[in-house]
Amino acid sequence: GQNIDQPTEMTATEGAIVQINCTYQTSGFNGLFWYQQHAGEAPTFLSYNVLDGLEEKGRFSSFLSRSKGYSYLLLKELQMKYSASYLCAVMDSNYQLIWGAGTKLIIKP
Amino acid sequence: ETGVTQTPRHLVMGMTNKKSLKCEQHLGHNAMYWYKQSAKKPLELMFVYNFKEQTENNSVPSRFSPECPNSSHLFLHLHTLQPEDSALYLCASSPGLDADTQYFGPGTRLTVL
């Protein structure tokens, strides 16, 4: 079966760096997405990786290793407003998104 | 604002009621999706439409009935729901069905009594 694993919850301190890991086993691979979802709001797109390596976008970076079935989302200089759930999703060979259950990130002052 | 709107934002209904959820996208996309999001569970894809035609129905019970009159509007008609159907229902759209980013609406929080 297809499976996406990510930690259920993480806690970090304001101003620090946090890395949220995602491992996957899917039927085919057409890219990996990271979304941010604040409570009661729409998931919003953060990043897309289809090739191995690191993609940097300001305070957010995403890394992919296809051979290891592994990705991480790196958040730098954490701000309180980054407290949210972070969803990892992989697009399979049928171009369907397979979703993880999300990682709830709690940021403390 | 993501360019995808959903109404209502909250809905409480009894098991015998009939109600409809509405989604509208202002992005000029051709594909639209319905997802179910339950607490601490992955998003579950329910239906996919591409150019108004249904391309995916992920074994969804018939008490959920989608309708897509045009590429900008998507409805989910609800009838005789069960308490376990209580969840956040998210609509999304994308330019096409390939490796395109999906843009989500804020969802409808549904409670079935």
XYZ file of C-alpha atoms in Angstrom:
222
model
C 0.000 0.000 0.000
C 0.939 3.633 -0.202
C 2.134 5.358 2.945
C 3.387 8.740 4.086
C 4.915 9.067 7.555
C 5.610 12.265 9.447
C 5.785 13.041 13.169
C 2.474 13.878 14.795
C 3.709 16.856 16.770
C 6.872 18.885 17.286
C 7.754 21.734 19.625
C 10.357 24.413 18.966
C 11.414 27.781 20.302
C 10.863 31.134 18.637
C 13.932 32.153 16.635
C 15.245 28.603 16.379
C 15.389 26.153 13.441
C 13.168 23.097 13.081
C 13.269 20.205 10.623
C 10.094 18.240 9.866
C 10.759 14.862 8.273
C 8.594 12.918 5.855
C 9.159 9.397 4.556
C 7.085 7.836 1.824
C 6.321 4.624 -0.015
C 4.182 5.185 -3.074
C 3.319 3.645 -6.427
C 5.435 5.881 -8.583
C 6.600 9.403 -7.903
C 5.692 12.653 -9.602
C 6.821 15.084 -6.957
C 6.494 15.882 -3.276
C 4.572 18.819 -1.850
C 4.628 20.589 1.496
C 1.604 22.554 2.671
C 1.014 24.688 5.746
C -2.386 24.603 7.446
C -3.394 26.890 10.290
C -6.242 25.641 12.452
C -9.581 26.125 10.704
C -7.987 27.416 7.515
C -7.108 26.178 4.033
C -3.882 24.271 3.442
C -1.545 26.640 1.603
C 1.223 25.553 -0.744
C 4.794 25.897 0.511
C 7.063 23.895 -1.775
C 7.376 21.286 -4.498
C 10.333 18.957 -5.047
C 10.672 16.543 -7.934
C 14.458 16.315 -8.211
C 16.892 15.386 -5.460
C 18.360 18.218 -3.479
C 17.487 21.293 -1.522
C 15.037 23.991 -2.609
C 15.337 27.214 -0.643
C 12.630 29.864 -0.324
C 13.587 32.431 2.258
C 13.014 31.020 5.742
C 11.579 27.771 4.300
C 13.642 25.061 2.596
C 12.653 21.606 1.412
C 14.907 18.654 0.696
C 14.259 15.488 -1.283
C 16.049 12.151 -1.634
C 14.105 9.925 -4.024
C 16.364 6.915 -3.463
C 15.628 7.050 0.270
C 11.968 8.004 -0.045
C 12.660 10.926 2.237
C 12.031 14.635 2.462
C 12.289 17.312 5.079
C 10.968 20.813 5.524
C 13.359 23.200 7.248
C 12.012 26.313 8.926
C 14.523 28.931 10.042
C 14.190 31.881 12.423
C 10.914 30.562 13.732
C 8.127 33.039 14.336
C 5.032 32.465 16.425
C 2.880 32.698 13.284
C 4.546 29.529 11.972
C 2.621 27.524 14.565
C 0.497 25.339 12.291
C 0.235 21.865 10.854
C 2.614 20.965 8.041
C 1.352 18.442 5.519
C 3.563 16.279 3.326
C 2.025 14.860 0.138
C 3.417 12.757 -2.695
C 1.996 12.646 -6.201
C 1.904 9.028 -7.358
C 2.076 7.518 -10.832
C -1.634 8.308 -11.386
C -1.054 11.968 -10.464
C -3.040 11.527 -7.253
C -1.785 13.165 -4.082
C -1.120 10.782 -1.207
C -1.150 12.705 2.066
C 0.522 12.344 5.418
C -1.505 13.019 8.554
C 0.393 16.256 9.154
C 2.842 17.486 11.770
C 1.524 19.956 14.308
C 4.280 22.454 15.060
C 4.059 24.268 18.376
C 6.317 27.280 18.784
C 7.049 28.598 22.246
C 8.420 32.030 23.135
C -7.003 34.243 0.026
C -6.251 31.323 -2.260
C -8.816 32.090 -4.964
C -11.019 29.200 -3.852
C -14.124 29.944 -1.791
C -16.411 27.545 0.026
C -19.839 27.996 1.581
C -21.055 27.479 4.163
C -18.052 27.539 6.476
C -19.925 25.632 9.165
C -22.873 23.265 8.877
C -24.781 21.255 11.438
C -27.290 18.773 10.117
C -29.375 15.871 11.263
C -29.073 12.421 9.774
C -32.234 12.859 7.707
C -31.455 16.290 6.295
C -30.389 17.156 2.770
C -27.824 19.903 2.337
C -25.274 21.032 -0.244
C -21.742 22.361 -0.016
C -20.573 24.853 -2.615
C -17.110 25.579 -3.956
C -16.080 28.256 -6.418
C -12.637 28.925 -7.856
C -11.533 32.178 -9.485
C -8.210 30.895 -10.803
C -9.200 29.701 -14.261
C -8.332 26.121 -13.337
C -9.718 23.075 -15.095
C -9.565 20.482 -12.316
C -11.492 20.511 -9.034
C -11.406 18.174 -6.051
C -13.328 17.272 -2.924
C -11.373 16.064 0.099
C -12.441 14.924 3.557
C -10.204 15.862 6.482
C -10.775 14.134 9.815
C -8.811 14.928 12.955
C -5.301 13.479 12.958
C -5.905 11.605 9.703
C -4.520 12.206 6.202
C -6.650 14.049 3.701
C -8.914 11.612 1.890
C -9.569 12.292 -1.773
C -13.268 11.877 -2.551
C -13.908 13.113 -6.079
C -11.988 14.650 -8.966
C -13.406 16.605 -11.882
C -11.487 17.696 -14.953
C -13.189 19.963 -17.490
C -16.514 19.230 -15.695
C -16.130 15.476 -16.139
C -15.718 13.217 -13.107
C -12.433 11.352 -13.377
C -12.187 9.873 -9.895
C -14.572 8.508 -7.285
C -12.621 6.960 -4.453
C -15.267 4.486 -3.313
C -17.288 7.241 -1.693
C -20.702 6.234 -0.277
C -23.666 7.279 -2.393
C -24.941 9.567 0.359
C -22.329 11.982 -1.028
C -23.217 13.184 -4.513
C -20.967 15.617 -6.397
C -22.005 17.991 -9.143
C -19.814 20.098 -11.402
C -21.880 22.373 -13.674
C -18.811 24.178 -15.033
C -15.063 24.380 -14.431
C -15.469 27.108 -11.798
C -18.130 25.537 -9.577
C -18.316 22.318 -7.625
C -21.046 21.089 -5.303
C -21.279 18.256 -2.831
C -24.842 17.185 -2.118
C -25.344 15.474 1.225
C -28.189 13.143 2.120
C -28.818 10.767 5.011
C -25.388 11.246 6.505
C -23.958 9.411 9.493
C -22.254 10.917 12.565
C -18.916 9.511 11.345
C -19.230 11.795 8.315
C -18.559 14.770 10.585
C -15.305 16.307 9.310
C -13.799 19.247 7.457
C -14.648 19.092 3.753
C -12.075 20.792 1.586
C -12.375 21.832 -2.022
C -9.294 22.339 -4.180
C -8.496 23.273 -7.758
C -5.482 22.960 -10.040
C -4.663 23.981 -13.611
C -4.802 20.366 -14.758
C -4.429 16.817 -13.494
C -0.668 16.517 -13.954
C 1.903 17.491 -11.354
C 0.169 20.789 -10.716
C -0.119 22.498 -7.379
C -3.561 22.258 -5.822
C -5.065 25.349 -4.221
C -7.478 24.828 -1.376
C -10.546 26.573 -0.076
C -11.019 27.159 3.676
C -13.314 24.172 4.026
C -16.752 23.483 5.456
C -16.810 22.166 9.018
C -19.643 19.614 8.972
C -21.242 18.182 12.090
C -23.811 15.398 11.726
C -26.015 14.893 14.768
